[in-house]
mmCIF file of C-alpha atoms and ligand atoms in Angstrom:
data_model
loop_
_atom_site.group_PDB
_atom_site.id
_atom_site.type_symbol
_atom_site.label_atom_id
_atom_site.label_comp_id
_atom_site.label_asym_id
_atom_site.label_seq_id
_atom_site.Cartn_x
_atom_site.Cartn_y
_atom_site.Cartn_z
ATOM 1 C CA MET A 40 4.432 12.146 -19.824
ATOM 2 C CA ALA A 41 2.154 10.778 -17.497
ATOM 3 C CA ARG A 42 2.912 11.641 -13.836
ATOM 4 C CA THR A 43 4.376 8.355 -11.238
ATOM 5 C CA ARG A 44 5.019 7.990 -8.046
ATOM 6 C CA PHE A 45 7.151 6.931 -5.423
ATOM 7 C CA ALA A 46 5.384 6.440 -2.139
ATOM 8 C CA PRO A 47 7.808 5.315 0.599
ATOM 9 C CA SER A 48 6.974 4.613 3.901
ATOM 10 C CA PRO A 49 9.967 6.783 7.235
ATOM 11 C CA THR A 50 9.450 3.402 8.876
ATOM 12 C CA GLY A 51 13.451 2.774 8.653
ATOM 13 C CA TRP A 52 16.499 4.645 6.171
ATOM 14 C CA LEU A 53 15.884 3.679 2.649
ATOM 15 C CA HIS A 54 18.153 0.987 1.042
ATOM 16 C CA LEU A 55 19.029 0.024 -2.438
ATOM 17 C CA GLY A 56 15.329 -1.525 -3.239
ATOM 18 C CA HIS A 57 14.327 1.774 -2.787
ATOM 19 C CA ALA A 58 16.669 3.459 -4.769
ATOM 20 C CA ALA A 59 15.617 1.610 -7.756
ATOM 21 C CA SER A 60 12.024 1.971 -7.288
ATOM 22 C CA ALA A 61 12.866 5.643 -7.057
ATOM 23 C CA LEU A 62 14.879 5.550 -10.397
ATOM 24 C CA TYR A 63 12.038 3.522 -12.381
ATOM 25 C CA ALA A 64 9.386 6.188 -11.150
ATOM 26 C CA SER A 65 11.724 9.238 -12.415
ATOM 27 C CA ARG A 66 12.533 7.283 -15.826
ATOM 28 C CA ARG A 67 8.232 6.299 -15.988
ATOM 29 C CA GLY A 68 7.437 10.125 -15.626
ATOM 30 C CA GLU A 69 6.975 12.909 -14.054
ATOM 31 C CA MET A 70 7.395 11.724 -10.589
ATOM 32 C CA VAL A 71 5.911 12.694 -7.220
ATOM 33 C CA LEU A 72 6.626 11.718 -3.695
ATOM 34 C CA ARG A 73 4.539 11.012 -1.400
ATOM 35 C CA ILE A 74 4.844 10.225 2.295
ATOM 36 C CA GLU A 75 3.270 7.463 3.907
ATOM 37 C CA ASP A 76 3.236 7.956 7.603
ATOM 38 C CA ILE A 77 0.103 6.621 8.750
ATOM 39 C CA ASP A 78 1.065 4.419 10.604
ATOM 40 C CA ARG A 79 2.865 6.827 13.560
ATOM 41 C CA SER A 80 3.960 3.878 16.003
ATOM 42 C CA ARG A 81 6.597 2.826 13.204
ATOM 43 C CA CYS A 82 7.490 6.875 11.844
ATOM 44 C CA ARG A 83 9.952 8.882 12.958
ATOM 45 C CA ALA A 84 10.658 12.066 12.019
ATOM 46 C CA GLU A 85 14.078 11.059 11.168
ATOM 47 C CA PHE A 86 13.802 8.558 8.964
ATOM 48 C CA GLU A 87 11.376 11.264 6.164
ATOM 49 C CA THR A 88 14.302 13.935 6.328
ATOM 50 C CA GLY A 89 16.453 11.206 4.897
ATOM 51 C CA ILE A 90 14.115 10.231 2.198
ATOM 52 C CA TYR A 91 15.043 13.875 1.501
ATOM 53 C CA GLU A 92 18.826 13.445 1.746
ATOM 54 C CA ASP A 93 19.126 9.790 -0.059
ATOM 55 C CA LEU A 94 17.008 11.245 -2.960
ATOM 56 C CA ALA A 95 19.030 14.461 -2.591
ATOM 57 C CA TRP A 96 21.900 12.664 -3.467
ATOM 58 C CA LEU A 97 20.194 10.474 -5.921
ATOM 59 C CA GLY A 98 19.973 13.643 -7.997
ATOM 60 C CA ILE A 99 15.974 12.543 -7.407
ATOM 61 C CA THR A 100 14.342 15.759 -8.075
ATOM 62 C CA PHE A 101 10.414 15.550 -7.387
ATOM 63 C CA PRO A 102 7.752 18.781 -7.277
ATOM 64 C CA THR A 103 6.708 20.236 -3.959
ATOM 65 C CA PRO A 104 4.650 20.670 -0.872
ATOM 66 C CA VAL A 105 5.257 16.875 -0.707
ATOM 67 C CA VAL A 106 2.000 15.226 0.099
ATOM 68 C CA ARG A 107 1.611 13.841 3.951
ATOM 69 C CA GLN A 108 -0.485 11.139 4.517
ATOM 70 C CA SER A 109 -0.528 11.667 8.081
ATOM 71 C CA GLU A 110 -2.141 15.156 7.262
ATOM 72 C CA ARG A 111 -5.083 13.807 4.678
ATOM 73 C CA TRP A 112 -7.006 12.091 7.973
ATOM 74 C CA ALA A 113 -10.087 14.406 6.221
ATOM 75 C CA GLU A 114 -10.072 12.762 3.043
ATOM 76 C CA TYR A 115 -10.132 9.286 4.312
ATOM 77 C CA GLU A 116 -12.527 9.893 6.427
ATOM 78 C CA CYS A 117 -14.791 11.103 3.909
ATOM 79 C CA ALA A 118 -14.171 7.775 1.541
ATOM 80 C CA LEU A 119 -15.293 6.036 5.001
ATOM 81 C CA SER A 120 -18.692 8.010 4.543
ATOM 82 C CA ARG A 121 -19.115 7.473 1.443
ATOM 83 C CA LEU A 122 -18.440 3.571 1.272
ATOM 84 C CA SER A 123 -20.634 3.260 5.062
ATOM 85 C CA GLU A 124 -23.562 5.492 2.543
ATOM 86 C CA GLU A 125 -23.023 2.678 -0.358
ATOM 87 C CA GLY A 126 -23.080 -0.091 2.676
ATOM 88 C CA LEU A 127 -20.624 -1.276 2.176
ATOM 89 C CA LEU A 128 -18.180 -0.736 5.507
ATOM 90 C CA PHE A 129 -18.897 -3.122 9.044
ATOM 91 C CA PRO A 130 -17.013 -2.944 12.508
ATOM 92 C CA CYS A 131 -15.009 -5.572 13.056
ATOM 93 C CA PHE A 132 -14.755 -6.194 16.745
ATOM 94 C CA CYS A 133 -12.373 -9.026 16.614
ATOM 95 C CA THR A 134 -9.234 -9.390 17.925
ATOM 96 C CA ARG A 135 -5.655 -11.294 16.364
ATOM 97 C CA ALA A 136 -6.562 -13.530 18.418
ATOM 98 C CA ASP A 137 -10.266 -14.240 18.192
ATOM 99 C CA ILE A 138 -9.559 -14.070 13.988
ATOM 100 C CA LYS A 139 -6.208 -16.723 14.766
ATOM 101 C CA ARG A 140 -8.399 -18.854 16.812
ATOM 102 C CA GLU A 141 -11.358 -18.995 14.264
ATOM 103 C CA VAL A 142 -9.448 -20.120 11.405
ATOM 104 C CA GLU A 143 -7.726 -22.671 12.999
ATOM 105 C CA GLY A 144 -11.160 -24.051 14.241
ATOM 106 C CA ALA A 145 -12.812 -24.202 10.655
ATOM 107 C CA GLY A 146 -9.894 -26.356 9.436
ATOM 108 C CA VAL A 147 -8.836 -25.510 5.953
ATOM 109 C CA ALA A 148 -9.879 -21.706 5.919
ATOM 110 C CA PRO A 149 -8.815 -20.357 2.645
ATOM 111 C CA HIS A 150 -4.847 -18.206 2.275
ATOM 112 C CA GLY A 151 -5.176 -14.477 0.269
ATOM 113 C CA PRO A 152 -1.388 -12.039 -0.451
ATOM 114 C CA ASP A 153 -2.044 -11.361 2.778
ATOM 115 C CA GLY A 154 -2.641 -14.372 5.107
ATOM 116 C CA PRO A 155 -5.971 -15.875 6.257
ATOM 117 C CA VAL A 156 -8.791 -14.106 5.094
ATOM 118 C CA TYR A 157 -11.312 -13.193 7.170
ATOM 119 C CA PRO A 158 -13.777 -15.726 8.489
ATOM 120 C CA GLY A 159 -16.323 -13.456 8.459
ATOM 121 C CA THR A 160 -17.455 -13.500 12.333
ATOM 122 C CA CYS A 161 -18.562 -9.831 12.477
ATOM 123 C CA ARG A 162 -20.153 -9.493 9.151
ATOM 124 C CA SER A 163 -23.532 -11.066 10.260
ATOM 125 C CA LEU A 164 -23.648 -9.250 14.074
ATOM 126 C CA SER A 165 -26.993 -6.813 14.081
ATOM 127 C CA SER A 166 -27.069 -4.052 13.668
ATOM 128 C CA GLN A 167 -28.796 -3.463 17.856
ATOM 129 C CA GLU A 168 -25.636 -5.453 18.900
ATOM 130 C CA ARG A 169 -22.629 -3.679 16.218
ATOM 131 C CA SER A 170 -24.592 -0.429 18.040
ATOM 132 C CA GLU A 171 -24.202 -2.047 22.072
ATOM 133 C CA ARG A 172 -20.634 -2.929 21.454
ATOM 134 C CA MET A 173 -19.752 0.590 19.892
ATOM 135 C CA ALA A 174 -21.313 2.432 23.057
ATOM 136 C CA ALA A 175 -20.030 0.317 25.670
ATOM 137 C CA GLY A 176 -16.691 1.556 23.928
ATOM 138 C CA GLU A 177 -15.466 -1.615 22.643
ATOM 139 C CA ALA A 178 -13.181 -1.027 19.690
ATOM 140 C CA TYR A 179 -12.861 -1.864 16.071
ATOM 141 C CA ALA A 180 -11.810 -2.198 12.677
ATOM 142 C CA LEU A 181 -13.776 -0.968 9.422
ATOM 143 C CA ARG A 182 -14.118 -4.016 6.604
ATOM 144 C CA LEU A 183 -15.076 -3.660 3.404
ATOM 145 C CA ASP A 184 -18.281 -6.012 3.189
ATOM 146 C CA MET A 185 -15.715 -7.555 0.226
ATOM 147 C CA ALA A 186 -18.498 -10.292 -1.349
ATOM 148 C CA GLU A 187 -21.769 -7.025 -2.041
ATOM 149 C CA SER A 188 -18.694 -4.541 -2.999
ATOM 150 C CA VAL A 189 -17.968 -7.603 -5.702
ATOM 151 C CA ARG A 190 -21.834 -8.426 -6.486
ATOM 152 C CA ARG A 191 -22.828 -4.961 -6.993
ATOM 153 C CA PHE A 192 -19.216 -4.018 -9.572
ATOM 154 C CA ALA A 193 -18.240 -7.407 -11.010
ATOM 155 C CA SER A 194 -15.469 -7.936 -14.026
ATOM 156 C CA LEU A 195 -13.624 -5.154 -13.736
ATOM 157 C CA LEU A 196 -9.812 -4.591 -15.829
ATOM 158 C CA TRP A 197 -6.941 -2.670 -15.143
ATOM 159 C CA HIS A 198 -3.602 -3.471 -17.513
ATOM 160 C CA ASP A 199 -0.528 -3.781 -16.038
ATOM 161 C CA ASP A 200 2.428 -2.169 -18.234
ATOM 162 C CA VAL A 201 4.605 -5.530 -17.588
ATOM 163 C CA ARG A 202 2.080 -8.214 -17.335
ATOM 164 C CA GLY A 203 -0.656 -6.762 -19.688
ATOM 165 C CA GLU A 204 -4.587 -6.704 -19.127
ATOM 166 C CA GLN A 205 -5.659 -7.430 -15.577
ATOM 167 C CA ARG A 206 -9.084 -8.986 -14.751
ATOM 168 C CA ALA A 207 -9.342 -7.934 -10.791
ATOM 169 C CA VAL A 208 -9.765 -10.432 -8.256
ATOM 170 C CA PRO A 209 -10.163 -8.747 -4.876
ATOM 171 C CA GLU A 210 -11.627 -11.463 -3.390
ATOM 172 C CA LEU A 211 -8.472 -13.281 -3.136
ATOM 173 C CA PHE A 212 -8.236 -11.086 0.414
ATOM 174 C CA GLY A 213 -11.898 -10.901 1.634
ATOM 175 C CA ASP A 214 -12.900 -8.317 4.454
ATOM 176 C CA VAL A 215 -9.953 -6.010 3.984
ATOM 177 C CA VAL A 216 -9.765 -3.717 6.589
ATOM 178 C CA LEU A 217 -9.861 0.074 5.118
ATOM 179 C CA ALA A 218 -9.828 1.332 8.716
ATOM 180 C CA ARG A 219 -7.726 -0.058 11.941
ATOM 181 C CA LYS A 220 -8.506 -0.063 16.031
ATOM 182 C CA ASP A 221 -4.861 2.063 16.272
ATOM 183 C CA THR A 222 -5.167 4.103 12.638
ATOM 184 C CA PRO A 223 -8.565 5.703 11.169
ATOM 185 C CA ALA A 224 -7.497 4.407 7.560
ATOM 186 C CA SER A 225 -5.636 1.677 6.402
ATOM 187 C CA TYR A 226 -2.944 1.276 2.838
ATOM 188 C CA HIS A 227 -5.285 -0.163 0.543
ATOM 189 C CA LEU A 228 -7.431 3.102 1.538
ATOM 190 C CA CYS A 229 -5.084 5.466 1.528
ATOM 191 C CA VAL A 230 -3.677 5.091 -1.676
ATOM 192 C CA THR A 231 -6.741 4.492 -3.473
ATOM 193 C CA VAL A 232 -8.122 7.794 -2.899
ATOM 194 C CA ASP A 233 -4.196 9.640 -2.222
ATOM 195 C CA ASP A 234 -3.282 8.364 -5.984
ATOM 196 C CA ALA A 235 -6.235 9.345 -7.776
ATOM 197 C CA ALA A 236 -6.139 13.012 -5.530
ATOM 198 C CA GLN A 237 -2.659 13.486 -7.313
ATOM 199 C CA GLU A 238 -4.071 12.386 -10.756
ATOM 200 C CA ILE A 239 -1.028 9.343 -10.673
ATOM 201 C CA GLY A 240 -1.305 7.919 -14.145
ATOM 202 C CA LEU A 241 1.277 5.365 -13.645
ATOM 203 C CA VAL A 242 1.261 3.930 -10.721
ATOM 204 C CA THR A 243 5.033 2.311 -10.229
ATOM 205 C CA ARG A 244 5.744 0.127 -7.558
ATOM 206 C CA GLY A 245 7.649 -3.572 -6.710
ATOM 207 C CA GLU A 246 5.169 -6.573 -7.550
ATOM 208 C CA ASP A 247 5.017 -7.303 -4.509
ATOM 209 C CA LEU A 248 1.762 -5.283 -3.701
ATOM 210 C CA PHE A 249 1.340 -6.871 -7.591
ATOM 211 C CA GLU A 250 -2.044 -7.939 -5.671
ATOM 212 C CA ALA A 251 -3.059 -5.402 -4.427
ATOM 213 C CA THR A 252 -3.702 -3.509 -6.912
ATOM 214 C CA HIS A 253 -6.969 -6.017 -7.143
ATOM 215 C CA VAL A 254 -9.109 -4.305 -4.077
ATOM 216 C CA HIS A 255 -8.092 -0.458 -5.313
ATOM 217 C CA ARG A 256 -9.684 -1.131 -8.960
ATOM 218 C CA LEU A 257 -12.219 -2.345 -6.711
ATOM 219 C CA LEU A 258 -11.808 0.802 -4.014
ATOM 220 C CA GLN A 259 -11.947 3.107 -7.506
ATOM 221 C CA ALA A 260 -14.984 1.820 -9.024
ATOM 222 C CA VAL A 261 -17.168 2.027 -5.553
ATOM 223 C CA LEU A 262 -16.399 5.594 -5.169
ATOM 224 C CA GLY A 263 -15.667 6.709 -8.572
ATOM 225 C CA LEU A 264 -11.981 7.533 -8.502
ATOM 226 C CA PRO A 265 -10.100 6.674 -12.231
ATOM 227 C CA THR A 266 -8.560 3.890 -12.794
ATOM 228 C CA PRO A 267 -4.600 4.671 -13.653
ATOM 229 C CA GLY A 268 -1.816 2.615 -15.542
ATOM 230 C CA TYR A 269 0.050 0.323 -13.753
ATOM 231 C CA SER A 270 3.467 -1.216 -13.775
ATOM 232 C CA HIS A 271 4.619 -3.101 -10.643
ATOM 233 C CA HIS A 272 8.983 -4.050 -11.274
ATOM 234 C CA ARG A 273 10.549 -6.730 -10.151
ATOM 235 C CA LEU A 274 12.085 -6.171 -6.400
ATOM 236 C CA LEU A 275 15.713 -6.171 -6.132
ATOM 237 C CA THR A 276 17.310 -9.469 -3.764
ATOM 238 C CA GLY A 277 20.073 -9.801 -1.816
ATOM 239 C CA GLU A 278 23.000 -12.872 -1.621
ATOM 240 C CA ASP A 279 20.395 -15.355 -0.004
ATOM 241 C CA GLY A 280 17.997 -14.518 -3.200
ATOM 242 C CA LYS A 281 15.671 -12.413 -1.441
ATOM 243 C CA LYS A 282 13.736 -9.514 -1.096
ATOM 244 C CA LEU A 283 15.607 -6.082 -0.083
ATOM 245 C CA SER A 284 13.879 -5.207 3.471
ATOM 246 C CA LYS A 285 14.539 -2.607 6.202
ATOM 247 C CA ARG A 286 14.380 -5.226 8.949
ATOM 248 C CA ASP A 287 17.462 -7.127 7.209
ATOM 249 C CA GLY A 288 19.943 -4.210 7.238
ATOM 250 C CA ALA A 289 19.966 -4.726 3.745
ATOM 251 C CA ALA A 290 22.520 -1.781 3.076
ATOM 252 C CA THR A 291 21.243 1.387 3.226
ATOM 253 C CA LEU A 292 21.656 4.397 0.714
ATOM 254 C CA ARG A 293 22.910 6.534 4.194
ATOM 255 C CA ALA A 294 26.144 3.844 5.264
ATOM 256 C CA MET A 295 27.078 3.510 1.251
ATOM 257 C CA ARG A 296 27.621 7.047 0.845
ATOM 258 C CA GLU A 297 28.871 7.511 4.688
ATOM 259 C CA SER A 298 31.925 4.402 3.203
ATOM 260 C CA GLY A 299 32.484 6.841 0.369
ATOM 261 C CA VAL A 300 30.251 5.654 -1.939
ATOM 262 C CA SER A 301 29.264 7.573 -4.922
ATOM 263 C CA ALA A 302 25.622 8.677 -6.260
ATOM 264 C CA ALA A 303 26.705 7.228 -9.664
ATOM 265 C CA GLU A 304 27.848 4.285 -8.344
ATOM 266 C CA VAL A 305 24.494 3.091 -6.672
ATOM 267 C CA ARG A 306 22.856 4.172 -10.149
ATOM 268 C CA ALA A 307 24.697 1.594 -11.625
ATOM 269 C CA MET A 308 24.620 -0.660 -9.135
ATOM 270 C CA VAL A 309 20.881 -0.979 -9.102
ATOM 271 C CA GLU A 310 21.149 -0.924 -12.937
ATOM 272 C CA VAL A 311 23.198 -4.197 -13.060
ATOM 273 C CA GLU A 312 20.738 -5.453 -9.846
ATOM 274 C CA GLY A 313 17.818 -5.049 -11.874
ATOM 275 C CA ARG A 314 18.939 -6.504 -14.558
ATOM 276 C CA ARG A 315 20.238 -9.470 -12.815
ATOM 277 C CA SER A 316 16.850 -9.871 -10.578
ATOM 278 C CA LYS A 317 14.936 -9.896 -14.710
ATOM 279 C CA GLU A 318 17.060 -12.982 -15.247
HETATM 280 N N1 LIG B 489 4.615 2.871 1.529
HETATM 281 C C1 LIG B 489 4.558 1.479 0.813
HETATM 282 C C2 LIG B 489 6.261 1.131 0.952
HETATM 283 O O1 LIG B 489 6.996 2.224 1.164
HETATM 284 C C3 LIG B 489 4.503 1.071 -0.834
HETATM 285 C C4 LIG B 489 3.221 1.594 -1.425
HETATM 286 C C5 LIG B 489 2.608 1.825 -2.384
HETATM 287 O O2 LIG B 489 3.772 1.664 -3.810
HETATM 288 O O3 LIG B 489 1.967 1.938 -3.296
HETATM 289 O O4 LIG B 489 5.652 -0.468 0.325
#
């Protein structure tokens, strides 16, 4: 059986959508749990404890010790050095406001899965200007030179067991951020490195992250990592038809438990909801 993973971020209490995702991962293979806690400003210890409590309550087991991304900065740093040695990273000093201004000024700016595509402002800075601005202590993010990466690694494929064979189109995202000004690594980088390190054979996650896989496939190629299979499941939706989210206080598993709902009932609800969302 393939190894699968459930990779929540401890930025809120788990809700029904997470229960569906964790059950999906545990049904498709041997599930490992990974705590995606790189965004230190949004993660809280109590939410991490909540993840363990909710999974135990649902009867979902996983091997220990659990991998926590906040303990893996050295591995991410190593991947970034490799990309830098390949000449595929560049420092970006732009603020959000700079990017917004540039994008608005451009009239028709391409839109990617994460919003407007970065207009490439810092890609062409001279190495002298880069060094001077870094030496002056200006904050910068590290971005992937997408055009050059795609030129070197063209025609990549990956397989989604729901939608079939896919040709990777990471260029949809433009020069993605791989290390942030305030966090030394980004989601795309950490997930790619960790799925390989944990020998995940089948990446199970919601279909809201379907497009992100194009970027992960490219990073695998550049970093010489294996490509797992993928299974992007439908998302549970609320009454309004929108994806359940922590932000709008979608019924948390914790609140349901406290109000007397049983784990078996939650499992049954997720099955029913899962079927409804496919209709
Ligand atoms: N940590 C992400 C989340 O909580 C999931 C990332 C993934 O499954 O690749 O939405």
